[in-house]
Short mmCIF file of C-alpha atoms in Angstrom, two decimals:
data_model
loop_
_atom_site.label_atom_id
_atom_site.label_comp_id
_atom_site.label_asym_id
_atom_site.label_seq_id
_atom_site.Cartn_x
_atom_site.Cartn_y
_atom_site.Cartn_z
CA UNK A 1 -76.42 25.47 -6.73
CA UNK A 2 -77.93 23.30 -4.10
CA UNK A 3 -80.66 21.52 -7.64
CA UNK A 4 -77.41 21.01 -8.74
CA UNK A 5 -76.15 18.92 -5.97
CA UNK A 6 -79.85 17.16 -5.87
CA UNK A 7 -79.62 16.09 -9.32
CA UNK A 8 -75.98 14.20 -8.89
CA UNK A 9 -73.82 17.31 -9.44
CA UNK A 10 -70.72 15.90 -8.13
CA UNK A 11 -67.09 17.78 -8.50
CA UNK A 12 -65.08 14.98 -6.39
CA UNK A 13 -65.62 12.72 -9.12
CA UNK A 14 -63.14 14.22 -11.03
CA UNK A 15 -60.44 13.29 -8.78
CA UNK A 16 -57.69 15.53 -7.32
CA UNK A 17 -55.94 16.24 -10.77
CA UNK A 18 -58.78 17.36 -12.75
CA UNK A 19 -60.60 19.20 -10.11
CA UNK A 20 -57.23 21.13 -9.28
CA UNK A 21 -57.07 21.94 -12.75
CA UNK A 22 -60.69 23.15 -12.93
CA UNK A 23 -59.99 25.32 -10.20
CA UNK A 24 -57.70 27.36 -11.84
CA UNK A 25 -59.14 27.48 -15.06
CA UNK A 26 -62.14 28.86 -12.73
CA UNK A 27 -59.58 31.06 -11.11
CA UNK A 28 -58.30 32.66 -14.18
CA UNK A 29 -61.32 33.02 -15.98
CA UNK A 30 -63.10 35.11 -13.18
CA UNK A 31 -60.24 37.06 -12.94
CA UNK A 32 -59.91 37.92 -16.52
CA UNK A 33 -63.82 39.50 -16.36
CA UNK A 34 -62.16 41.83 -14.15
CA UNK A 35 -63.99 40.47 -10.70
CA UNK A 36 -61.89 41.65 -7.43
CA UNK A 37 -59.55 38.73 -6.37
CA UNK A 38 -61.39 38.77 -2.88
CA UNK A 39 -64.98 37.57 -4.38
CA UNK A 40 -63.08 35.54 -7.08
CA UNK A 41 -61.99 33.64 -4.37
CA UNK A 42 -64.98 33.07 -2.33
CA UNK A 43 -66.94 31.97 -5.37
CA UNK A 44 -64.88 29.39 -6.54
CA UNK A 45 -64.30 28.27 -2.84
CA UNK A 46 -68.53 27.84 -2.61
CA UNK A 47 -68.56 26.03 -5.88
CA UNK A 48 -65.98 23.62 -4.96
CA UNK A 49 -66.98 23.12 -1.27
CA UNK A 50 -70.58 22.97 -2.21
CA UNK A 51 -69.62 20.27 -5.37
CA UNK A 52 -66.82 18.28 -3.73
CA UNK A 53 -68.80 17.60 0.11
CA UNK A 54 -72.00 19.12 -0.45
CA UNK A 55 -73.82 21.93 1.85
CA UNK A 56 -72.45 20.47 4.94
CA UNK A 57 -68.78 21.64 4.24
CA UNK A 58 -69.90 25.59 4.09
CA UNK A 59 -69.08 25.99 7.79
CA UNK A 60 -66.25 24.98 7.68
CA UNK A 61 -65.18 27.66 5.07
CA UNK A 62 -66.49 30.00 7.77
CA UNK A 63 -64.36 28.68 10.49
CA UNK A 64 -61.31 29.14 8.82
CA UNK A 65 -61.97 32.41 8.11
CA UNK A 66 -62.75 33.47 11.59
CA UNK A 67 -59.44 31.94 12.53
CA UNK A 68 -57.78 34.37 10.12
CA UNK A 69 -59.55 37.26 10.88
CA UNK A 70 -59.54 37.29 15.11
CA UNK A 71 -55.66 36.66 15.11
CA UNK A 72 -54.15 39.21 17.45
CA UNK A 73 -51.06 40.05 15.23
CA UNK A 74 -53.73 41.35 12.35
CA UNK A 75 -54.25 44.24 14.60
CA UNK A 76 -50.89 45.69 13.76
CA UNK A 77 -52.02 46.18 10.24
CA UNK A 78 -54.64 49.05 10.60
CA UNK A 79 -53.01 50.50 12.42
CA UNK A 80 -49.43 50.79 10.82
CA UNK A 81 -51.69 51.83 7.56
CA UNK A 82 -53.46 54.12 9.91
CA UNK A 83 -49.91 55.98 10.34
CA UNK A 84 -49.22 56.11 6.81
CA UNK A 85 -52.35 57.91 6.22
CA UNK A 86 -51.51 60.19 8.65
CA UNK A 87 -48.45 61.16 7.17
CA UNK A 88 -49.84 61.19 4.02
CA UNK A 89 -52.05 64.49 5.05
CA UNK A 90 -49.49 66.32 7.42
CA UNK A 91 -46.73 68.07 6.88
CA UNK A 92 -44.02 65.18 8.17
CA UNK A 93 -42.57 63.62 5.18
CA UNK A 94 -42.34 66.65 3.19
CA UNK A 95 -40.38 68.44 6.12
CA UNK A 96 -38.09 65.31 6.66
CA UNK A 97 -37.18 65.44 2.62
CA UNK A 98 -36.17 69.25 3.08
CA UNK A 99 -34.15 68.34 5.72
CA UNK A 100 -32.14 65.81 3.71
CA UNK A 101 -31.12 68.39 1.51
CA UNK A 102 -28.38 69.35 4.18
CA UNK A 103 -26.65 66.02 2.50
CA UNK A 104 -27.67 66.17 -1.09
CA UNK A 105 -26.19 69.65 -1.86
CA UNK A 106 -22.92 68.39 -2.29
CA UNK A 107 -23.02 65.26 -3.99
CA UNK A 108 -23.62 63.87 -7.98
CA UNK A 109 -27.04 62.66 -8.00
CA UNK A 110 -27.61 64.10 -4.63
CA UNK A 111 -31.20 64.08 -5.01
CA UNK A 112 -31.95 60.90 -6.02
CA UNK A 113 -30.27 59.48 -2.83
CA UNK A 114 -31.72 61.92 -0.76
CA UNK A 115 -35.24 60.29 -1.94
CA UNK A 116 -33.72 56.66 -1.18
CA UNK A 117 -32.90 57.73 2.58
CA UNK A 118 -36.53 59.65 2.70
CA UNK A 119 -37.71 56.15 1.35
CA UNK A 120 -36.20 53.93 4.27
CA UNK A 121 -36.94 56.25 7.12
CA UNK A 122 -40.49 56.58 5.62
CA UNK A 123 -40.66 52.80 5.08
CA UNK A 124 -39.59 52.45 8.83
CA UNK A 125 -42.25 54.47 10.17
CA UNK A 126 -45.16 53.20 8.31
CA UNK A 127 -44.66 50.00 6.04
CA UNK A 128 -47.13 50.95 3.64
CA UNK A 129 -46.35 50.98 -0.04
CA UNK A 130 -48.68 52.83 -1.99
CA UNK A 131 -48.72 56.14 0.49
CA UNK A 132 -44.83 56.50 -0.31
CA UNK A 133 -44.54 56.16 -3.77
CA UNK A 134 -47.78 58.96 -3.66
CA UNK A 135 -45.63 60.98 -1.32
CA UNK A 136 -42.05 60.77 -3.22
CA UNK A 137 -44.12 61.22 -7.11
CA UNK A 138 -45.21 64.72 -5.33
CA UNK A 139 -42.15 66.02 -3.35
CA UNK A 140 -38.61 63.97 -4.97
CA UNK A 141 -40.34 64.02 -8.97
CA UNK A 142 -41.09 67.08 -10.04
CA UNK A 143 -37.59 68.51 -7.94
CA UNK A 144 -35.50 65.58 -9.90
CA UNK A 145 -36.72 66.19 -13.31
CA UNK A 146 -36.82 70.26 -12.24
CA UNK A 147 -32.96 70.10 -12.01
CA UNK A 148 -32.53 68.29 -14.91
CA UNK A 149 -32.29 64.66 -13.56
CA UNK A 150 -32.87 61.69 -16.44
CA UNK A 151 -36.10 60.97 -16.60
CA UNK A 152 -35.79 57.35 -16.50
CA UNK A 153 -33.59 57.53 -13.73
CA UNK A 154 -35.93 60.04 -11.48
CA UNK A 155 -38.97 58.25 -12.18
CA UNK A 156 -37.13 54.58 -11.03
CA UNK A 157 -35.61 56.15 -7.91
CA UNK A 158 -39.37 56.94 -6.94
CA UNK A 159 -41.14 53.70 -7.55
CA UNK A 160 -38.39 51.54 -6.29
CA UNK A 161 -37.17 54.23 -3.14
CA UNK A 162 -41.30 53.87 -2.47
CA UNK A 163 -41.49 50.18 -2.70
CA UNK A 164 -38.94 49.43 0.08
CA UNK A 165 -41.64 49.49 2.75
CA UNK A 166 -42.18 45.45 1.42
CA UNK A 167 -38.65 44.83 3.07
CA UNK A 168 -38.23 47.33 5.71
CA UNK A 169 -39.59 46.40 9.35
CA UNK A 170 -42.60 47.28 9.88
CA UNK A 171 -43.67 45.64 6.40
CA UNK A 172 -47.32 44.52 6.52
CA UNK A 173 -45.83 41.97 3.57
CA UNK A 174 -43.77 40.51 6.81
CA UNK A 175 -47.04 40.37 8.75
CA UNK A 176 -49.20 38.87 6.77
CA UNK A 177 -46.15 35.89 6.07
CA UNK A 178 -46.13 35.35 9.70
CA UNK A 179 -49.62 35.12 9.87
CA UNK A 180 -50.03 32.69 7.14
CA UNK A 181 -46.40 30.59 7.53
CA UNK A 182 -47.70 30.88 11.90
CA UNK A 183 -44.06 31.89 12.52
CA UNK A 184 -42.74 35.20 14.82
CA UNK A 185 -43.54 38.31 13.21
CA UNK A 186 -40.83 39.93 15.92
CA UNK A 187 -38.31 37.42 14.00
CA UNK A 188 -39.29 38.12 10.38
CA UNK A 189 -38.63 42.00 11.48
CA UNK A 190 -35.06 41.12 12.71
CA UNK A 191 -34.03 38.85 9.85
CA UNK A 192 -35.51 41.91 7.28
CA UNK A 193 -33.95 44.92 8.46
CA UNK A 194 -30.41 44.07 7.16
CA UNK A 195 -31.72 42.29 3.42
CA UNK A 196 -33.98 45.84 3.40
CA UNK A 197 -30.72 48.01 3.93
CA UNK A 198 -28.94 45.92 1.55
CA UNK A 199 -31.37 46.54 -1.33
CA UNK A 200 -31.19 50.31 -0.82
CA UNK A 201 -27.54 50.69 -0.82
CA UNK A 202 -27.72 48.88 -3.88
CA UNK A 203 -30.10 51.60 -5.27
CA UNK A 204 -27.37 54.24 -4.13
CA UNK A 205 -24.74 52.64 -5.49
CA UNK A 206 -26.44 52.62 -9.16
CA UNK A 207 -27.50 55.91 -8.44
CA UNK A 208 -23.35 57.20 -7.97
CA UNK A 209 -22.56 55.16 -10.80
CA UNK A 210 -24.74 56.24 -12.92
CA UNK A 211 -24.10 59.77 -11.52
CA UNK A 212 -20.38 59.37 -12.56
CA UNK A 213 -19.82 57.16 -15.31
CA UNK A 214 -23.16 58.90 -17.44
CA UNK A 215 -22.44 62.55 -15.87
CA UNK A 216 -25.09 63.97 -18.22
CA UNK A 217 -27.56 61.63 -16.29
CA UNK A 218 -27.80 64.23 -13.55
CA UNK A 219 -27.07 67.98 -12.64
CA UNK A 220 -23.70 68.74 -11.48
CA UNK A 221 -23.64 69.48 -7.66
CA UNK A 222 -24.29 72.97 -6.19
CA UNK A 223 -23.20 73.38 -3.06
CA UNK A 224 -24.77 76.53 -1.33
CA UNK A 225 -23.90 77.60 1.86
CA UNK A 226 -26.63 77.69 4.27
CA UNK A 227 -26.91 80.34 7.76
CA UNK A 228 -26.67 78.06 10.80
CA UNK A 229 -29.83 79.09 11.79
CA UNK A 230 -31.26 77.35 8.63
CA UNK A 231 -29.24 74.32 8.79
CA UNK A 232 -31.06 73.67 12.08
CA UNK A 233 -34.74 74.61 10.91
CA UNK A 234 -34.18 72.18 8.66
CA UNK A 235 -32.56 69.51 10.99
CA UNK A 236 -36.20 69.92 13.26
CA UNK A 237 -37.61 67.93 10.54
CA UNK A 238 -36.01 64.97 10.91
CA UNK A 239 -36.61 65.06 14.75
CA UNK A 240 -39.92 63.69 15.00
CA UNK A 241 -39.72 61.13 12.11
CA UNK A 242 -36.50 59.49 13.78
CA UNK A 243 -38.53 59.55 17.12
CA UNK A 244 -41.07 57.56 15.95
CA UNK A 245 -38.77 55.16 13.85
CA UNK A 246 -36.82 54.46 17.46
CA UNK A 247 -39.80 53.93 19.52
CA UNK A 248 -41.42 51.58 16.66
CA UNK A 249 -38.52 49.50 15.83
CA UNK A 250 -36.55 50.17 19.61
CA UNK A 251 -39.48 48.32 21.51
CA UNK A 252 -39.56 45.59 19.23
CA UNK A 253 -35.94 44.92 18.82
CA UNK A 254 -35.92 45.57 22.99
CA UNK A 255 -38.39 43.16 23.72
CA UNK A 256 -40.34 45.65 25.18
CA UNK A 257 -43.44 45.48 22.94
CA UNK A 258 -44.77 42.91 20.81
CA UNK A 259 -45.41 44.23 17.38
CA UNK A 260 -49.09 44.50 17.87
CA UNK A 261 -48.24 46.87 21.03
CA UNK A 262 -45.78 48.71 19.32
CA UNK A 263 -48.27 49.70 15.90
CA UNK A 264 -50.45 51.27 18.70
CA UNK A 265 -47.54 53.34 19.98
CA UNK A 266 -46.71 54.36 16.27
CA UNK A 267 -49.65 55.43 15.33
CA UNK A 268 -49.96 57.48 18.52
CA UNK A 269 -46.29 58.98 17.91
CA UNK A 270 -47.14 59.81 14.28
CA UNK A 271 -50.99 61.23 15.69
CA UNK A 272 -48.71 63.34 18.47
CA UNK A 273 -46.32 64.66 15.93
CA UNK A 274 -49.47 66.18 13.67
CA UNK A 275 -50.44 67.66 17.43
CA UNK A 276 -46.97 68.87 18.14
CA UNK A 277 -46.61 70.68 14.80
CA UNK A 278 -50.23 72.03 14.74
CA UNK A 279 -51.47 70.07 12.06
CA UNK A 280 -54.03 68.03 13.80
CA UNK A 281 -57.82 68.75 13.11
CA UNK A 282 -60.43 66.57 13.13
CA UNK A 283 -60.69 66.30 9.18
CA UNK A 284 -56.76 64.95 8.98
CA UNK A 285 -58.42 62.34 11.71
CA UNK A 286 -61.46 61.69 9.53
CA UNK A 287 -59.42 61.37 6.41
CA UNK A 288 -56.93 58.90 7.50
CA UNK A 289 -59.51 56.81 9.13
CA UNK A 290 -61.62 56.43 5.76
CA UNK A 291 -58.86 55.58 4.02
CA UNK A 292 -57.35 53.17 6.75
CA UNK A 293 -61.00 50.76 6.37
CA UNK A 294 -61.01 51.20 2.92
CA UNK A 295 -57.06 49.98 2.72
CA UNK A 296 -57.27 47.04 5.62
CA UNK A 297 -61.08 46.05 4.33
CA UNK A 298 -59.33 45.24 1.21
CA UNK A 299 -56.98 42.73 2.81
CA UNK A 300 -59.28 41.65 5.39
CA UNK A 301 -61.47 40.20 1.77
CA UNK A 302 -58.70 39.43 -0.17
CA UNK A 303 -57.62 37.26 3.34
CA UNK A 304 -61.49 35.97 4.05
CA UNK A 305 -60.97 34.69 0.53
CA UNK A 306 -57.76 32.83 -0.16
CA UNK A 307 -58.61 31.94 3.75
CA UNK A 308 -61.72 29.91 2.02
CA UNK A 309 -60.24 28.42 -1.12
CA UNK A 310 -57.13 27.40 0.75
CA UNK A 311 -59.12 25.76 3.08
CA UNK A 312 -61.37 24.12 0.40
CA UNK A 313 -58.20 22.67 -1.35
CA UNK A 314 -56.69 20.99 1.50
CA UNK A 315 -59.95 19.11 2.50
CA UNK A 316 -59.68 17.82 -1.21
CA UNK A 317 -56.16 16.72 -0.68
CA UNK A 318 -55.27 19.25 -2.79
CA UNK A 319 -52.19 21.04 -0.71
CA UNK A 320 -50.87 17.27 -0.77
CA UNK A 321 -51.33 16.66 -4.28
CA UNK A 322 -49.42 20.26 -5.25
CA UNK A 323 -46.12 19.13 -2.75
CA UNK A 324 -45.68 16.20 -4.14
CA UNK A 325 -45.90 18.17 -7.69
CA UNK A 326 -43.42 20.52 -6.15
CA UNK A 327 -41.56 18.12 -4.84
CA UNK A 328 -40.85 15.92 -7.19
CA UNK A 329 -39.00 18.08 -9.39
CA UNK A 330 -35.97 17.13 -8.00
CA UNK A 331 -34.32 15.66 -5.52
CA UNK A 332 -32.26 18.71 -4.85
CA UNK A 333 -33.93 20.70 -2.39
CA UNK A 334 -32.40 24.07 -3.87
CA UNK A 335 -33.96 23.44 -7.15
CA UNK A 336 -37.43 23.11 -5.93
CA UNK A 337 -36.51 26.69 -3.81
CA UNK A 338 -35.75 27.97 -6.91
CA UNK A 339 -38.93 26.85 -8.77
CA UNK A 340 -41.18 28.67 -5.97
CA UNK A 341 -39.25 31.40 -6.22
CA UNK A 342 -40.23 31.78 -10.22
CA UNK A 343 -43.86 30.75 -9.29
CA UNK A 344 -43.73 33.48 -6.88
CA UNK A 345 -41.91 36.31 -9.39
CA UNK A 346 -45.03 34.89 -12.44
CA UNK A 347 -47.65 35.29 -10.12
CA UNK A 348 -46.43 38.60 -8.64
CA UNK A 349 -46.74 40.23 -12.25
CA UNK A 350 -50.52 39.22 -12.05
CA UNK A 351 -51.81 39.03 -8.45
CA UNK A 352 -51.65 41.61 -5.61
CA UNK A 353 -49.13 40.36 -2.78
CA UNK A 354 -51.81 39.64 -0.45
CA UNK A 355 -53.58 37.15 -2.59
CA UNK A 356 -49.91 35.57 -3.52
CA UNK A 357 -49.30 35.20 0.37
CA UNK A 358 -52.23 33.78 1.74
CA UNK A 359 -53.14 31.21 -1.96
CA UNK A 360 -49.29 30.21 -1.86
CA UNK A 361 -47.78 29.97 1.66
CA UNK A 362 -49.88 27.55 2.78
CA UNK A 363 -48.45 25.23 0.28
CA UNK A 364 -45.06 26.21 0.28
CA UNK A 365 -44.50 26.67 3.82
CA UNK A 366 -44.54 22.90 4.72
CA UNK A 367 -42.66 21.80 1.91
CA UNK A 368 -39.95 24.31 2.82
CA UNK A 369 -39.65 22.86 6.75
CA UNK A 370 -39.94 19.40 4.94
CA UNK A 371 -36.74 20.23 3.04
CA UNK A 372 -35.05 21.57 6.19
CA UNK A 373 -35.01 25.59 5.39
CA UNK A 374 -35.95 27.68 7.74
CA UNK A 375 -39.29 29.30 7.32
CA UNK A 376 -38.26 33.13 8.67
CA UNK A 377 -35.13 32.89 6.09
CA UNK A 378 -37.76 31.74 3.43
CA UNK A 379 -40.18 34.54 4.65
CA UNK A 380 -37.27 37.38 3.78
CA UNK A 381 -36.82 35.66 0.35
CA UNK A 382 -40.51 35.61 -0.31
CA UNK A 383 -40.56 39.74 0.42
CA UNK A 384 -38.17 40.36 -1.53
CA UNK A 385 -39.64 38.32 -4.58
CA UNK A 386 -42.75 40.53 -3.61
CA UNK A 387 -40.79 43.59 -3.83
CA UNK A 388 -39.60 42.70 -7.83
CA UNK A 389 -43.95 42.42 -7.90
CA UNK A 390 -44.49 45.93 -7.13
CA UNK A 391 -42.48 47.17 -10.04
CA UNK A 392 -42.70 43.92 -12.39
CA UNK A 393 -45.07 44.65 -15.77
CA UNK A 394 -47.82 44.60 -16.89
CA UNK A 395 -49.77 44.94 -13.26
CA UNK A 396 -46.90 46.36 -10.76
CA UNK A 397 -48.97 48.39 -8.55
CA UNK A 398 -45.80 50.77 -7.90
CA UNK A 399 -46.36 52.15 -11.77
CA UNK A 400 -49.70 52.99 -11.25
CA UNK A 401 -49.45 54.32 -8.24
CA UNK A 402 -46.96 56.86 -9.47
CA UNK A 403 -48.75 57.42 -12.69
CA UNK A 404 -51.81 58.82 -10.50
CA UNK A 405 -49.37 61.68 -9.46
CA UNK A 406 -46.96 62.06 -12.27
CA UNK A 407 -46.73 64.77 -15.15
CA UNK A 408 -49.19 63.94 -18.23
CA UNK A 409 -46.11 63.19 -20.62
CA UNK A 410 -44.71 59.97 -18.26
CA UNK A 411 -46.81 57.23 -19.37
CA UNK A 412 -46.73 53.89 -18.19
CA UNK A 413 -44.82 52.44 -20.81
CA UNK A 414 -41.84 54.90 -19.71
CA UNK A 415 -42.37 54.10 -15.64
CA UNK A 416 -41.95 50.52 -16.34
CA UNK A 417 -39.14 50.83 -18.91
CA UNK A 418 -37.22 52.92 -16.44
CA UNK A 419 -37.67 50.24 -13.45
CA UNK A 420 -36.18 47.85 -15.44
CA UNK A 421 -33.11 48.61 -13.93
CA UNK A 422 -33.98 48.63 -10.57
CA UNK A 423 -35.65 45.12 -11.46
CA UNK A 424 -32.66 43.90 -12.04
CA UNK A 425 -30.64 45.16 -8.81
CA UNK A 426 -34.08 43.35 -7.16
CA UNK A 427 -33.18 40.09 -8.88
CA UNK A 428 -29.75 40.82 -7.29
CA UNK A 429 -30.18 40.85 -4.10
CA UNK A 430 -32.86 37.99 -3.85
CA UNK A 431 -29.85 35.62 -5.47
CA UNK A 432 -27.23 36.96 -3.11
CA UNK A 433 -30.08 36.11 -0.29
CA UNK A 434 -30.31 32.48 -1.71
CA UNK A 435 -26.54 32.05 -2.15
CA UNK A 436 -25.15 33.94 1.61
CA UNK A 437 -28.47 32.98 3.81
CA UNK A 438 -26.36 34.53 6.73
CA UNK A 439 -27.70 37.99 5.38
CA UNK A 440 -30.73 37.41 7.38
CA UNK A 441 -28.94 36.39 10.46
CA UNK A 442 -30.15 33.19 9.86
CA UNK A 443 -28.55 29.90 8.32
CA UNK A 444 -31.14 28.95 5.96
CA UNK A 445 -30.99 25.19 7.18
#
């Protein structure tokens, strides 16, 4: 690379326009040999720093990434995904779905919104994605199609139930906005957590109406009477999962812990509960460890990455030259909030979320302060355009995730045509966000 340079190999020549447009040809072609986004990202940010300034701009690709990377808030992450691993091996979350069955008994399509309220308390406790949709595919599937649930319906109540850990506090989608966007991570939570509930009584509400107006979509109710003694054997399980939901969210809503404080005392509660029941050992330790580095070293690369191409692209004037793109749409602010937002929903069927956050916020931020929105409001709307990612085809990550754990005759042609739906209620809510900002608490302006 560096002959190259000695012999007059010079990328700023091509001005703004043509090296942006290089870049992403460079982008897309990389990503189409099936590289990981992470070294995609650093490779193209070498080239161009290396190209466009010569050898002397490579520390300061290394500068911005240790910025990213020693930020106090990124702490939270591991270890909120180091309490979803934790419940992924114990005995928690399949204890706190038998205990919902104290409400599904009686109801049409009982089932499937006992796995939505499983989904938000689980979502609550953890914010990681992939670990519930794992959890729900083992414990809420095979019971829902057992009974005699549509398929289509029992496989969307799953992937969409599992996918509400992107909206509900304490989403490591939220995080890593306020991380990139530099805004309160404590204020993203607060603005969420209403949105979040919205989208899942939307899910319950299809759910009953497709429970009533299709009766042959699920089993008709049977109500058995249970001893008292079981009733409250079952109730035990949802003791420790609430716990641990109260002193997460409580002493952040309280003010009594910042976020980073309060992932420590989650994954503590969720390590105590394993102790409490007797399901600790060493190996449940050792497991959910392994897979906590292998989960956060993913985003830490996929951050150290976009952290370096971002970088590279402002110091060409790049992040200027895509506003006033952006900008210049229209002179209607709304407009131009609507064209992120369909940047944001095309990407999201290609990229992972973390990749989307940390190559697009940087750009999108300003311009939204510019236009006079505020950036937490913007930060709910950009989760929930991440949520429609986790389901959207041909990449959503919530398909495959449930096709690792699903019966041999659901392929993922019928997972995605059975989230369709749930797409839709998605799209929904993200317009009723746009349209009634005071959803979030906040104005929007």
């Amino acid at each position: 690379m560096l002959d190259l340079l000695d012999v007059g190999f010079d990328l700023s020549a091509l001005g703004i326009e043509y090296g942006t447009l290089l870049m992403f040809v460079m982008l897309m072609v990389l990503l189409l040999t099936g590289m990981p986004l992470a070294f995609v990202t650093l490779l193209v940010a070498l080239v161009f720093a290396l190209g466009w300034f010569g050898p002397m701009a490579v520390p300061l690709i290394t500068s911005r990434v240790f910025s990213f990377v020693t930020s106090f808030v990124f702490l939270s992450v591991p270890m909120f995904v180091l309490m979803a691993a934790v419940l992924d091996r114990s005995g928690i979350a399949r204890d706190l779905f038998d205990a919902m069955k104290l409400l599904s008994n009686r109801l049409r399509g009982g089932v499937a919104i006992q796995t939505i309220f499983v989904a938000v308390i689980l979502a609550a406790m953890s914010g990681i994605i992939g670990g519930e949709i794992v959890l729900l595919g083992l414990l809420a599937l095979p019971q829902m199609l057992r009974l005699g649930y549509d398929r289509g319906l029992a496989i969307g109540v799953v992937c969409a139930g599992g996918a509400l850990g992107t909206m509900i506090p304490p989403s490591i989608v939220l995080i890593i906005y306020g991380l990139a966007a530099n805004v309160s991570v404590g204020a993203l939570f607060t603005a969420s957590f209403l949105p979040g509930v919205m989208l899942a009584s939307f899910y319950v509400l299809y759910i009953l109406a497709r429970a009533y107006l299709t009766p042959k979509t699920v089993p008709d109710p049977d109500p058995v009477s249970m001893p008292t003694a079981e009733k409250m054997a079952l109730l035990r399980g949802l003791i420790l999962p609430l716990m641990v939901v109260v002193f997460v969210l409580g002493s952040i809503y309280g003010g009594i812990a910042s976020v980073t404080e309060a992932s420590a005392i989650g994954a503590a509660g969720v390590i105590l509960a394993t102790v409490v029941r007797g399901e600790f050992s060493f190996d449940l330790l050792k497991g959910a460890a392994m897979q906590t580095l292998a989960t956060v070293g993913m985003i830490v690369w996929i951050g150290i990455g976009a952290s370096a191409i971002v970088g590279v692209f402002n110091l060409m004037g790049g992040i200027d030259f895509i506003s006033s793109l952006i900008v210049g749409i229209s002179d209607e602010p709304i407009y131009i909030l609507l064209f992120m937002m369909l940047i944001l929903f095309i990407l999201g069927m290609f990229l992972d979320w973390v990749g989307i956050a940390l190559l697009t916020l940087p750009i999108f931020v300003p311009i939204i302060v510019e236009l006079g929105y505020d950036p937490i409001w913007f930060g709910v709307l950009f989760c929930m355009n991440m949520q429609v990612s986790f389901l959207s085809p041909p990449f959503g990550p919530a398909a495959f995730y449930l096709k690792s754990v699903a019966p041999p005759d659901i392929s993922l042609g019928d997972i995605f045509k059975a989230l369709l739906p749930f797409i839709g209620l998605q799209i929904i809510a993200l317009a009723l966000l746009i349209l009634f900002p005071g959803i979030t608490g906040i104005s929007g302006l």
